[in-house]
XYZ file of C-alpha atoms in Angstrom:
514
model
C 3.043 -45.581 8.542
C 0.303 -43.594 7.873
C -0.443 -40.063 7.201
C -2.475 -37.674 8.719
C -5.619 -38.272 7.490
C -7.142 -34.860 6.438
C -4.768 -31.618 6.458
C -3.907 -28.949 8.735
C -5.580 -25.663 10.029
C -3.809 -22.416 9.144
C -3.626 -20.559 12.758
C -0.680 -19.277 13.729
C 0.916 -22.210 14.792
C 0.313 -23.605 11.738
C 0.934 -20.415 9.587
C 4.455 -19.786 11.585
C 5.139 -23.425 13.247
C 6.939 -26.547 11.168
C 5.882 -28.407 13.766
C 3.323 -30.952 12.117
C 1.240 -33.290 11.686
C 2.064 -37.010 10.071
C -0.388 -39.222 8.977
C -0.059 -43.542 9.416
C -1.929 -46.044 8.109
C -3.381 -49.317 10.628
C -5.200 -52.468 10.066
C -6.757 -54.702 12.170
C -6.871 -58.674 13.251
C -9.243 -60.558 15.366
C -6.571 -63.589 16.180
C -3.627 -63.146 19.153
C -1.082 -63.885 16.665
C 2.527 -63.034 15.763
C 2.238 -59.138 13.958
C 5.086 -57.813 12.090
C 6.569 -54.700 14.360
C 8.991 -53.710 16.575
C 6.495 -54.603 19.998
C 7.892 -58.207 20.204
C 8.016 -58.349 24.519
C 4.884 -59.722 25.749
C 2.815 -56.426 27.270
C 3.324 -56.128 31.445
C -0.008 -57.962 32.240
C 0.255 -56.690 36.055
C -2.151 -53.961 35.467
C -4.931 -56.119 33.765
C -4.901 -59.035 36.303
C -5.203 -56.006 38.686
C -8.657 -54.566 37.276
C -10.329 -58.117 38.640
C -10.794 -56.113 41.465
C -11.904 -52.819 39.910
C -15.729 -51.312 39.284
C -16.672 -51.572 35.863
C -15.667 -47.940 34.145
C -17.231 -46.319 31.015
C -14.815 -44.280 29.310
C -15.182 -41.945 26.196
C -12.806 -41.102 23.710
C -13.275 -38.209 21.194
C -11.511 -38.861 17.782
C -12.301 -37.507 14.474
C -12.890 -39.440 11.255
C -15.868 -39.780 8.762
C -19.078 -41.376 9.909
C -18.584 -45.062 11.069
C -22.295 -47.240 10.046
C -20.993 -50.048 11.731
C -19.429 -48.520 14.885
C -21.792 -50.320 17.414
C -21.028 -53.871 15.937
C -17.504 -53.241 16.494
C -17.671 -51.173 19.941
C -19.615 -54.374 20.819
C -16.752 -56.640 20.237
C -14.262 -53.957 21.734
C -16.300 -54.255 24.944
C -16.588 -57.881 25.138
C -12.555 -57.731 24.935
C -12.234 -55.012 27.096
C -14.254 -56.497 29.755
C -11.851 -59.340 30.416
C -9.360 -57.109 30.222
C -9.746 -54.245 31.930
C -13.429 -54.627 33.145
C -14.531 -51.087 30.985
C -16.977 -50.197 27.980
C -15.297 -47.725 25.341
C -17.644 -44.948 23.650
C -16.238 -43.779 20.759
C -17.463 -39.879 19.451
C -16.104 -39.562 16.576
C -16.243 -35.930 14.490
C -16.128 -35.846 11.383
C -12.680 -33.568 9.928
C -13.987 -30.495 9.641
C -15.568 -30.240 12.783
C -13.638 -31.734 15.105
C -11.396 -28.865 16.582
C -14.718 -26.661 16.896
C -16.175 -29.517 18.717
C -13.514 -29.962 21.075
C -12.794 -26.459 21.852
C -17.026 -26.210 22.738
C -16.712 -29.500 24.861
C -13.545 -28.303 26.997
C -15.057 -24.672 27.158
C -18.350 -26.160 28.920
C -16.756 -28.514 30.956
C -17.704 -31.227 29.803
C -17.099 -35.007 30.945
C -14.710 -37.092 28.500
C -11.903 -39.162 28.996
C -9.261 -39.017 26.428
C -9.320 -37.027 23.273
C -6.765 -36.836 19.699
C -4.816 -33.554 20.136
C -1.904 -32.629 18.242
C 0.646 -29.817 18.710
C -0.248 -27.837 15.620
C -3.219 -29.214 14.186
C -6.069 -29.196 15.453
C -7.052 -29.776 19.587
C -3.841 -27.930 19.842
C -2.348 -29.694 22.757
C -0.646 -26.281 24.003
C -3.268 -24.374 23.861
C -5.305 -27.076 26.115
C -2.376 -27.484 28.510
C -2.577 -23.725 29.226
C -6.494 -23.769 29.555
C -5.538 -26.484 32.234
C -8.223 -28.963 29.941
C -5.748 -32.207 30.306
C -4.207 -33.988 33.230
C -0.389 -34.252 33.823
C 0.628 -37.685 33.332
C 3.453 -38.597 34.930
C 2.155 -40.516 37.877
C -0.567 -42.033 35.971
C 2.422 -43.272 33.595
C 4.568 -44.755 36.275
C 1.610 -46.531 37.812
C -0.629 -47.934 34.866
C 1.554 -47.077 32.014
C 4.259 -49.326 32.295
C 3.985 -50.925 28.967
C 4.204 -47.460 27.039
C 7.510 -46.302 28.469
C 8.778 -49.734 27.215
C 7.777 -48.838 23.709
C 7.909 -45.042 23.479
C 11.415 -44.085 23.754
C 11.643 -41.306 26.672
C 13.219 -38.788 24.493
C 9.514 -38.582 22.631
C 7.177 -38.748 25.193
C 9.442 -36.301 26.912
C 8.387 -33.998 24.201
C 5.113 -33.870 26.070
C 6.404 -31.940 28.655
C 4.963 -28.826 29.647
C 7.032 -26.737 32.714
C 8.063 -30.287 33.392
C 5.066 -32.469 33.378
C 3.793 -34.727 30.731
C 0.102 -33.970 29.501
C -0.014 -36.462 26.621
C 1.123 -39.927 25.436
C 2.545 -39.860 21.950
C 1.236 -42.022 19.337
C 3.991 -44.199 18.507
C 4.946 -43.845 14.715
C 6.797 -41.850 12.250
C 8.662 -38.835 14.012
C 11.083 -37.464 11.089
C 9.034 -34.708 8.950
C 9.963 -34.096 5.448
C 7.084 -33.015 2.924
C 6.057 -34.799 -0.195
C 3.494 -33.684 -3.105
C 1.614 -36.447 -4.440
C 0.105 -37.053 -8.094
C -2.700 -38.930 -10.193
C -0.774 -41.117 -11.608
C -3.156 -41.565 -14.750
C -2.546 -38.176 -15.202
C 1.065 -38.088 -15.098
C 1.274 -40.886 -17.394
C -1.148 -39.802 -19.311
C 1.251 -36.052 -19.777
C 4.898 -38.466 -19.564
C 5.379 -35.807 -16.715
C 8.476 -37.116 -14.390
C 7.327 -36.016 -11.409
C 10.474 -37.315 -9.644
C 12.355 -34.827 -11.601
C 10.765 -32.201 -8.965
C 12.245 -30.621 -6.341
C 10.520 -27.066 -6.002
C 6.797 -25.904 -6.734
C 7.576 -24.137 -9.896
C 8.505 -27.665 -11.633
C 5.049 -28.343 -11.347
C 3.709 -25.976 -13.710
C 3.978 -27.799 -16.935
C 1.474 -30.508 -15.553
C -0.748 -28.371 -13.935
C -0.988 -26.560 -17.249
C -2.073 -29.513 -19.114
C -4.601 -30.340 -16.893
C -5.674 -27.022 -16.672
C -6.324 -27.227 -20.542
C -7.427 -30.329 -21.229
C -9.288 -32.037 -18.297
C -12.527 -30.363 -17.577
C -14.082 -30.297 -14.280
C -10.281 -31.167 -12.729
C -8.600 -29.242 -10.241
C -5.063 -29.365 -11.204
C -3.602 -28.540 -7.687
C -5.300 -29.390 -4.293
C -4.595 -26.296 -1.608
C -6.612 -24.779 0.700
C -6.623 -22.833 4.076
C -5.940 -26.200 6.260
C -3.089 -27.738 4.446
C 0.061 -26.104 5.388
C 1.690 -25.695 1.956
C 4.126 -22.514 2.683
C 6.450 -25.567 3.864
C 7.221 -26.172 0.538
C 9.152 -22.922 0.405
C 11.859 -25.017 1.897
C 11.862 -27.749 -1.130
C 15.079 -29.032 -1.983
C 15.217 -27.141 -4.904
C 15.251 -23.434 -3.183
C 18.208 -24.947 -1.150
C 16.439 -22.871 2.042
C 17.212 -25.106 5.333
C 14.025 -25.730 7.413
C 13.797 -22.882 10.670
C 12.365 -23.293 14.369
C 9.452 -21.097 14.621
C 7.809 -19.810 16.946
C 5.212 -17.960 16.061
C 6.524 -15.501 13.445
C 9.909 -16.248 15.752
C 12.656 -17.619 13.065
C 15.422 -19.552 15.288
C 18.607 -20.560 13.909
C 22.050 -22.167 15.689
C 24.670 -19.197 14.772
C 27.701 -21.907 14.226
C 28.978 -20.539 17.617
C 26.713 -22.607 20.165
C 24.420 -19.836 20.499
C 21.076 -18.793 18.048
C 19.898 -15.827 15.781
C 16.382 -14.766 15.657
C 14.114 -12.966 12.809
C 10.815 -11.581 12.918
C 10.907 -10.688 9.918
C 9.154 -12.766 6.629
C 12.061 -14.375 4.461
C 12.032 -13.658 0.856
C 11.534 -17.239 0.670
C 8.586 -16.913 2.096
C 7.368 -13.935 0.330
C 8.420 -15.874 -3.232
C 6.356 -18.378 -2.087
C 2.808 -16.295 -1.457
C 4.157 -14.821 -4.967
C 3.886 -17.760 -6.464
C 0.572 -18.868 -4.933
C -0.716 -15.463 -5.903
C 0.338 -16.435 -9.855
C -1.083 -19.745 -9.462
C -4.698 -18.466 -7.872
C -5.025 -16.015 -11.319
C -4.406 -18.871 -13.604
C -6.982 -20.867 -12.395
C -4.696 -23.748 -10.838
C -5.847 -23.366 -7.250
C -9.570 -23.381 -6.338
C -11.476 -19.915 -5.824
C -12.777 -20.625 -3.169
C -9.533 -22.669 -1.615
C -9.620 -19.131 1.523
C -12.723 -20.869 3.011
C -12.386 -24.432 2.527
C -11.324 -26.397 5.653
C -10.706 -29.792 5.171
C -12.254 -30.630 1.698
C -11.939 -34.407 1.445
C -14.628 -34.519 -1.590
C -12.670 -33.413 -4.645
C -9.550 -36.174 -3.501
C -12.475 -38.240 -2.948
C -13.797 -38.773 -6.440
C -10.398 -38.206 -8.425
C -10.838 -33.820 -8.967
C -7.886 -33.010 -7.794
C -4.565 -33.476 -9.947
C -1.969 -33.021 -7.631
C -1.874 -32.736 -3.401
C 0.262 -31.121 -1.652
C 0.128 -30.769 2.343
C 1.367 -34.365 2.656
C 3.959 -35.212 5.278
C 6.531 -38.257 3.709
C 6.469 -41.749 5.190
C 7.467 -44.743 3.940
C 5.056 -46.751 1.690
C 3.338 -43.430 1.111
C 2.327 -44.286 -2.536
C 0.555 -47.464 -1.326
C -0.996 -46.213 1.510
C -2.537 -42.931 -0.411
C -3.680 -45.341 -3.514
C -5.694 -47.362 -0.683
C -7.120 -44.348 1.076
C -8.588 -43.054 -2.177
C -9.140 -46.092 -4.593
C -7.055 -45.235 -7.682
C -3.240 -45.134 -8.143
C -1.283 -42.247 -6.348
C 2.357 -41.688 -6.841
C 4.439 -39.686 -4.640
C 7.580 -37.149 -4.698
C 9.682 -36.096 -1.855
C 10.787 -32.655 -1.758
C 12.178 -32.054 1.854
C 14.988 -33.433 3.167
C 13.826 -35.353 6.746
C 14.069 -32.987 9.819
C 13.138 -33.600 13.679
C 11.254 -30.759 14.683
C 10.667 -30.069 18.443
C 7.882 -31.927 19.826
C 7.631 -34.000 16.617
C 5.904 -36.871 18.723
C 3.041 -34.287 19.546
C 1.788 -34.430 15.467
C -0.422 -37.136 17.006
C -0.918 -37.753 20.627
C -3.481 -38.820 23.253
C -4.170 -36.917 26.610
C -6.662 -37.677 29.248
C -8.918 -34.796 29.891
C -9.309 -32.724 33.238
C -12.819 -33.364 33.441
C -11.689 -37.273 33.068
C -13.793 -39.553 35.976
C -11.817 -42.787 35.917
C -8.274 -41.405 34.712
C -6.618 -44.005 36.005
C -8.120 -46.441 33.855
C -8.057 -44.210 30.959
C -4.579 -44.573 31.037
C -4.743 -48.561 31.324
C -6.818 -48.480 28.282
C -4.164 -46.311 26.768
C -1.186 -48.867 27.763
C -2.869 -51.775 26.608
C -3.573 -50.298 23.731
C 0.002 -49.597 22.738
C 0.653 -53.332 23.771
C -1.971 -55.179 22.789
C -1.805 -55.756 18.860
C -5.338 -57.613 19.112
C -7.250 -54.712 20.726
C -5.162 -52.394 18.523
C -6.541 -53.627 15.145
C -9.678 -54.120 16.711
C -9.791 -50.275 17.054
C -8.371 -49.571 13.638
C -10.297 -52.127 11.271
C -12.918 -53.933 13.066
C -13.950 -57.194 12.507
C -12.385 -60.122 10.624
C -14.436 -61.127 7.701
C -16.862 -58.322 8.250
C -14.693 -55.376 7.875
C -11.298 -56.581 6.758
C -10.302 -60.271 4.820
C -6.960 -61.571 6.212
C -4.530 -61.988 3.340
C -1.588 -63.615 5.236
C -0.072 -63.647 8.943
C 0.737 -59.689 8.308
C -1.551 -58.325 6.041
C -5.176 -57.483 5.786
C -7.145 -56.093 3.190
C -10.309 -53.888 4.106
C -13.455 -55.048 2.538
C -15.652 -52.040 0.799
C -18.033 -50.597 1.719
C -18.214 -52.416 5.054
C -19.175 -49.572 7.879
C -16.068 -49.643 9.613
C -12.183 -48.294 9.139
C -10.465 -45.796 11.102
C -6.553 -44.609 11.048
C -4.141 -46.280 12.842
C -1.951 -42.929 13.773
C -5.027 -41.894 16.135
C -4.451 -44.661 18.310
C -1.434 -46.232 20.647
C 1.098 -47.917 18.921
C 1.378 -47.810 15.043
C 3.755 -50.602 14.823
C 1.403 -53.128 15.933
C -0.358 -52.869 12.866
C -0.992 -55.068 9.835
C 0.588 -54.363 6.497
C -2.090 -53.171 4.221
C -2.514 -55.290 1.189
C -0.124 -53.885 -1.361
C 2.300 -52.526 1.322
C 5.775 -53.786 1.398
C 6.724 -56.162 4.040
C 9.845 -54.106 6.031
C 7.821 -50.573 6.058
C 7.829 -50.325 9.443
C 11.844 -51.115 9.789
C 12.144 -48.579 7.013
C 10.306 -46.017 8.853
C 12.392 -46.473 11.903
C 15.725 -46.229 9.934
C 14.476 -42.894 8.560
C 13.541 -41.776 11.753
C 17.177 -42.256 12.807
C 18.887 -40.604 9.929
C 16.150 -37.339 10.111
C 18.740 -34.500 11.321
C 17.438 -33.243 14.637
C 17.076 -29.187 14.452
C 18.327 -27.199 16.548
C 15.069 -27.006 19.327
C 14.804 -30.229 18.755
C 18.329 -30.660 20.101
C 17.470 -28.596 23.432
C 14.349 -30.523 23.527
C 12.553 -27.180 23.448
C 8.638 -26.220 23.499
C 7.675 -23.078 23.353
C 5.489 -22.036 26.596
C 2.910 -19.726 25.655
C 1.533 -18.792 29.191
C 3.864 -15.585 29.944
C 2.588 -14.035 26.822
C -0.619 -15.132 26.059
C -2.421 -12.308 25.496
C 0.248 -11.500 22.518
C -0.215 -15.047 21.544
C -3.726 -14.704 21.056
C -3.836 -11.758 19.088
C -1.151 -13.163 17.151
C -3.170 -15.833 16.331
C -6.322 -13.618 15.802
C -4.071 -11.971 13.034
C -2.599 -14.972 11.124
C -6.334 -15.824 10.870
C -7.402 -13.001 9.453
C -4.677 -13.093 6.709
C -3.420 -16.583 6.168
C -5.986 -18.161 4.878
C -5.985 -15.594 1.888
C -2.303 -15.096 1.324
C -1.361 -18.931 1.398
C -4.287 -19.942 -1.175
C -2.966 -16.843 -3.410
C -6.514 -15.152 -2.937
C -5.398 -11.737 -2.222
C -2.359 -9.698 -3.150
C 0.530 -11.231 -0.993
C 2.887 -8.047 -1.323
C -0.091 -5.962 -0.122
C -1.612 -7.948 2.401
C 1.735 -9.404 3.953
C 2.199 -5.554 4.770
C -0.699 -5.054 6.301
C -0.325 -8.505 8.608
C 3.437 -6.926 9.359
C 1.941 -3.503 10.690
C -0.732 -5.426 12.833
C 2.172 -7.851 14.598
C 5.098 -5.208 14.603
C 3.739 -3.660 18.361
C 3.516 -7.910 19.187
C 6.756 -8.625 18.361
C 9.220 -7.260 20.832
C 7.886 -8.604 23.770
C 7.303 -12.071 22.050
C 10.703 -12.176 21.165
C 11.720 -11.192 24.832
C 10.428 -14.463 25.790
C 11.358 -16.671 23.354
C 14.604 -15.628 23.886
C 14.403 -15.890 27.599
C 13.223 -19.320 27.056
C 15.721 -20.581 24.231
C 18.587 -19.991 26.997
C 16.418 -21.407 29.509
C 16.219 -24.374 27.524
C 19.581 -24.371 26.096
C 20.914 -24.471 30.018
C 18.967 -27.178 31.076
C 19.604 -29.476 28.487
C 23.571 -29.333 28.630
């Protein structure tokens, strides 16, 4: 599977939530052949021989990605297929990283007509935050009617993580679920410095590489972070022995060993160690100057500036699939230990939009999608010989340069994909066996989502404070002792009332799920 594709905003879900974002990898075929996966039951054609009889549709989806040349020679040969199938024409609008949750947010404030749209639960096009603003459409019905073929694939337990007071708002895209973090390396560089970067298992054993390439590689940014990329997870690296929380908010949750929970609202020193340490690293020139106001920064990853990433979520075949993306060799270190975080299948989902004129088959598209490996990897790579070279039955390798290659964990089904060339045949097995042995926490358990409704106006100023101060405390830019203070004595009149409700809807949750 494939990882997220650019990194995460720091709001306050982000800041205070562990609730994120993986990132999968896709490829694409032009042949109705066999695929390696786990989708091996021929997809419930009832619905397409049904749409003989339906007016054509023209649906839009809104995903974000870098600039396709080539997009209208392969919408062309979407549309073709999805003619015959489902008599509709696709648009794709596709935003480019940095500027796709401002995008979305100034569509769904206007009003304005799409179909379906990427949304995630802490990312960006925070799926929450929509459901509230009443922006997408509950699901259900349009699931038990036209979506037969995804609640074959998607077990219930994760697309029941898309429910909001009870209904769904948003079909999961169907890939890695576990979350553990990894940091990722150059792996000229660590050859070059015989650093064993499996030997880590905290930040701090980083240091002696990011030294050396502090001192001896000019114009190279020995560590990647910056005000997207969630890297205050890494206070919970193995080697701190600190066990991953639920959060909301600033809300820690823990299971008290007696069936019932504890709360903080309080930072852990964990936490402050962590900003600490950022704060060290910022001084010594490891981490960018100006990593406060850089969003999602692609460029220096890009052309081989940055030394090490962190910010990555851990799937299998992650060395492969980052060595790909970027076009030199990447090696990879896992520091977490795999965890199931409440509403884990929301890192990457789909939802059809309020404003949505042909829902119903919006969510056709969205079932055949998940079952349909040919229009799948039409979506992800294009077009055979044009975009991608087949290199056997399973595997495809993209051709440069060509116009055309999206990410397979924006779209449907990740298992129907192609093995990237490279990529070890079994990934997707392996990724489901890790999924399995991830411990569930304990939200996770209760199946519980935080509703922000009853206090949204605390939410909201919540969030208006974590973006005032995050950005600067988790790059190291400001004093974290100082400024952690200050962010304390703006939330402290919040708090009570937030915690109230959580509370209130822990139990809730707790009762239900029994």
């Amino acid at each position: 599977m494939y990882k997220s594709k650019a990194v995460k905003l720091i709001s306050i879900i982000i800041s205070f939530s562990l609730l994120l974002s993986v990132l999968l990898i896709g490829c694409g075929n032009e042949k109705e052949e066999a695929v390696t996966g786990t989708t091996d039951t021929a997809p419930d054609t009832s619905a397409a021989q049904s749409t003989e009889k339906l007016d054509p549709a023209e649906l839009t989806w809104c995903i974000m990605n870098s600039e396709q040349k080539d997009l209208d020679t392969v919408l062309k040969d979407i549309n073709v297929y999805l003619q015959g199938k489902l008599n509709a024409k696709l648009n794709l609008e596709i935003y480019d990283w940095g500027q796709y949750d401002q995008k979305m947010q100034l569509k769904i404030a206007g009003g304005e007509n799409f179909d379906l749209c990427f949304t995630t639960f802490s990312w960006v096009n925070k799926f929450q935050q929509n459901v509230t603003k009443g922006a997408f459409l509950p699901l259900d019905d349009l699931l038990e009617n036209y979506g037969q073929n995804i609640k074959k694939i998607i077990p219930e337990k994760y697309i029941n993580m898309a429910r909001v007071n009870g209904k769904i708002y948003a079909v999961p895209n169907y890939q890695i679920t576990a979350m553990s973090k990894s940091i990722y390396f150059k792996k000229d560089l660590v050859d070059k410095y015989k650093f064993d970067y499996k030997s880590v298992t905290k930040m701090e054993d980083l240091e002696p590489l990011l030294d050396q390439i502090l001192k001896n590689e000019k114009g190279m940014t020995p560590i990647n972070i910056n005000k997207i990329w969630e890297g205050e997870l890494y206070v919970y690296c193995k080697g701190y022995g600190v066990k991953f929380p639920d959060k909301v908010g600033p809300i820690e949750i823990y299971e008290d060993g007696k069936g019932g929970y504890t709360y903080s609202d309080q930072p852990s020193e964990a936490f402050k160690n962590y900003l600490r340490l950022m704060r060290k690293w910022y001084l010594k020139g490891y981490i960018r100057k100006d990593a406060a106001s850089i969003d999602t920064d692609d460029s220096y990853m890009k052309a081989g500036k940055d030394a090490v990433m962190i910010g990555g979520t851990y799937k299998p075949g992650d060395d492969i699939d980052m060595s790909n993306k970027y076009g030199y060799p990447i090696v990879s270190q896992r520091v977490t230990e795999p965890v199931v975080q409440p509403g884990a299948s929301l890192s990457a989902c789909t939802a059809i939009s309020a404003t949505s004129e042909n829902p119903e088959r919006a969510m056709m598209l969205l079932d055949l999608l998940n079952s349909d490996k040919v229009l799948f990897n039409k979506m992800v790579f294009g077009i055979k010989d044009r975009h991608y070279k087949q290199i056997d039955e399973n595997t495809v390798e993209t051709i440069p340069d060509s116009g055309y290659k999206l990410d397979a964990w924006e779209f449907g089904n990740q298992f129907n994909s192609f093995y990237m060339k490279g990529q070890a045949p079994g990934t997707w097995e392996e990724t489901i066996k890790y999924n399995e042995s991830a411990e569930l926490s304990p939200m996770a358990k209760i199946n519980f989502i935080f509703d922000t409704e009853p206090v949204k106006t605390e939410w909201a100023k919540i969030q208006a404070i974590s973006d005032e101060f995050m950005p600067s405390l988790t790059t190291g830019t400001v004093d974290p002792d100082k400024n952690l203070a200050l962010m304390y004595e703006k939330l402290e009149p919040i708090l009570p009332k937030l915690m109230e409700e959580v509370k209130r809807q822990v139990e809730a949750a707790a009762k239900n799920n029994k």
